[in-house]
Amino acid sequence: MSEQDILASIRRLVDTEHQLRAKTEAGELDPEQEQTQLAAIEETLDQCWDLLRQRRARRDAGLPPDEVPVSPAGQVEGYLQ
């Protein structure tokens, strides 16, 4: 997966977030369903951003960025801010 692929995934996920919020505001989606779906999207977004940061850090260190695996959601969600 290239950096461009990761960024495209991030854009798609953000677009999906916006669509969910719009559907909820229009009364087409139950707020509880929205929250469930948003939680899953946010988890995946966090994984994408983490992967992008790790790839960039490896590249900056002169290491091959393609060798970075996607971190498990539980690990990414456990990072301290």
XYZ file of C-alpha atoms in Angstrom:
81
model
C 0.000 0.000 0.000
C 1.449 3.334 -1.037
C 1.195 6.610 0.831
C -1.267 7.781 -1.825
C -3.409 4.688 -1.175
C -3.440 5.433 2.548
C -4.391 9.066 1.941
C -7.167 7.973 -0.438
C -8.494 5.625 2.261
C -8.454 8.471 4.766
C -10.395 10.706 2.358
C -12.999 7.967 1.758
C -13.434 7.384 5.485
C -13.829 11.110 6.176
C -16.396 11.354 3.371
C -18.283 8.437 4.918
C -18.212 10.201 8.297
C -19.745 13.304 6.740
C -22.432 11.231 4.994
C -23.377 9.507 8.242
C -23.657 12.798 10.075
C -25.783 14.275 7.266
C -28.107 11.258 7.286
C -28.538 11.550 11.046
C -29.272 15.273 10.814
C -31.840 14.547 8.071
C -33.505 11.912 10.258
C -32.544 9.082 7.899
C -30.309 7.335 10.424
C -30.806 6.600 14.098
C -28.228 8.457 16.248
C -27.296 5.210 18.010
C -26.539 3.537 14.679
C -24.565 6.597 13.662
C -22.426 6.366 16.793
C -21.747 2.667 16.249
C -20.712 3.228 12.656
C -18.676 6.332 13.510
C -16.769 4.448 16.196
C -15.695 1.833 13.645
C -14.732 4.494 11.108
C -12.734 6.457 13.674
C -10.863 3.312 14.690
C -9.930 2.633 11.069
C -8.961 6.272 10.565
C -6.656 6.083 13.575
C -5.027 2.983 12.090
C -4.532 4.742 8.744
C -2.971 7.830 10.335
C -0.734 5.613 12.482
C 0.415 3.660 9.427
C 1.116 6.881 7.545
C 3.153 8.317 10.452
C 5.154 5.101 10.848
C 5.892 4.897 7.112
C 7.052 8.520 7.040
C 9.228 8.011 10.117
C 10.880 4.952 8.552
C 11.469 6.808 5.303
C 12.984 9.758 7.211
C 15.265 7.291 9.021
C 16.418 5.817 5.703
C 14.490 2.574 6.187
C 12.044 0.985 3.736
C 8.543 2.295 4.538
C 6.782 -0.663 2.918
C 7.780 -2.989 5.742
C 5.422 -1.355 8.260
C 2.407 -3.520 9.110
C -0.955 -2.048 10.075
C -1.090 -1.857 13.865
C -4.015 -3.583 15.588
C -6.870 -1.242 16.489
C -6.493 -1.996 20.195
C -2.873 -0.908 20.102
C -3.539 2.307 18.186
C -6.503 3.197 20.389
C -4.312 2.701 23.467
C -1.735 5.333 22.484
C -1.466 8.242 24.890
C -2.270 11.617 23.381
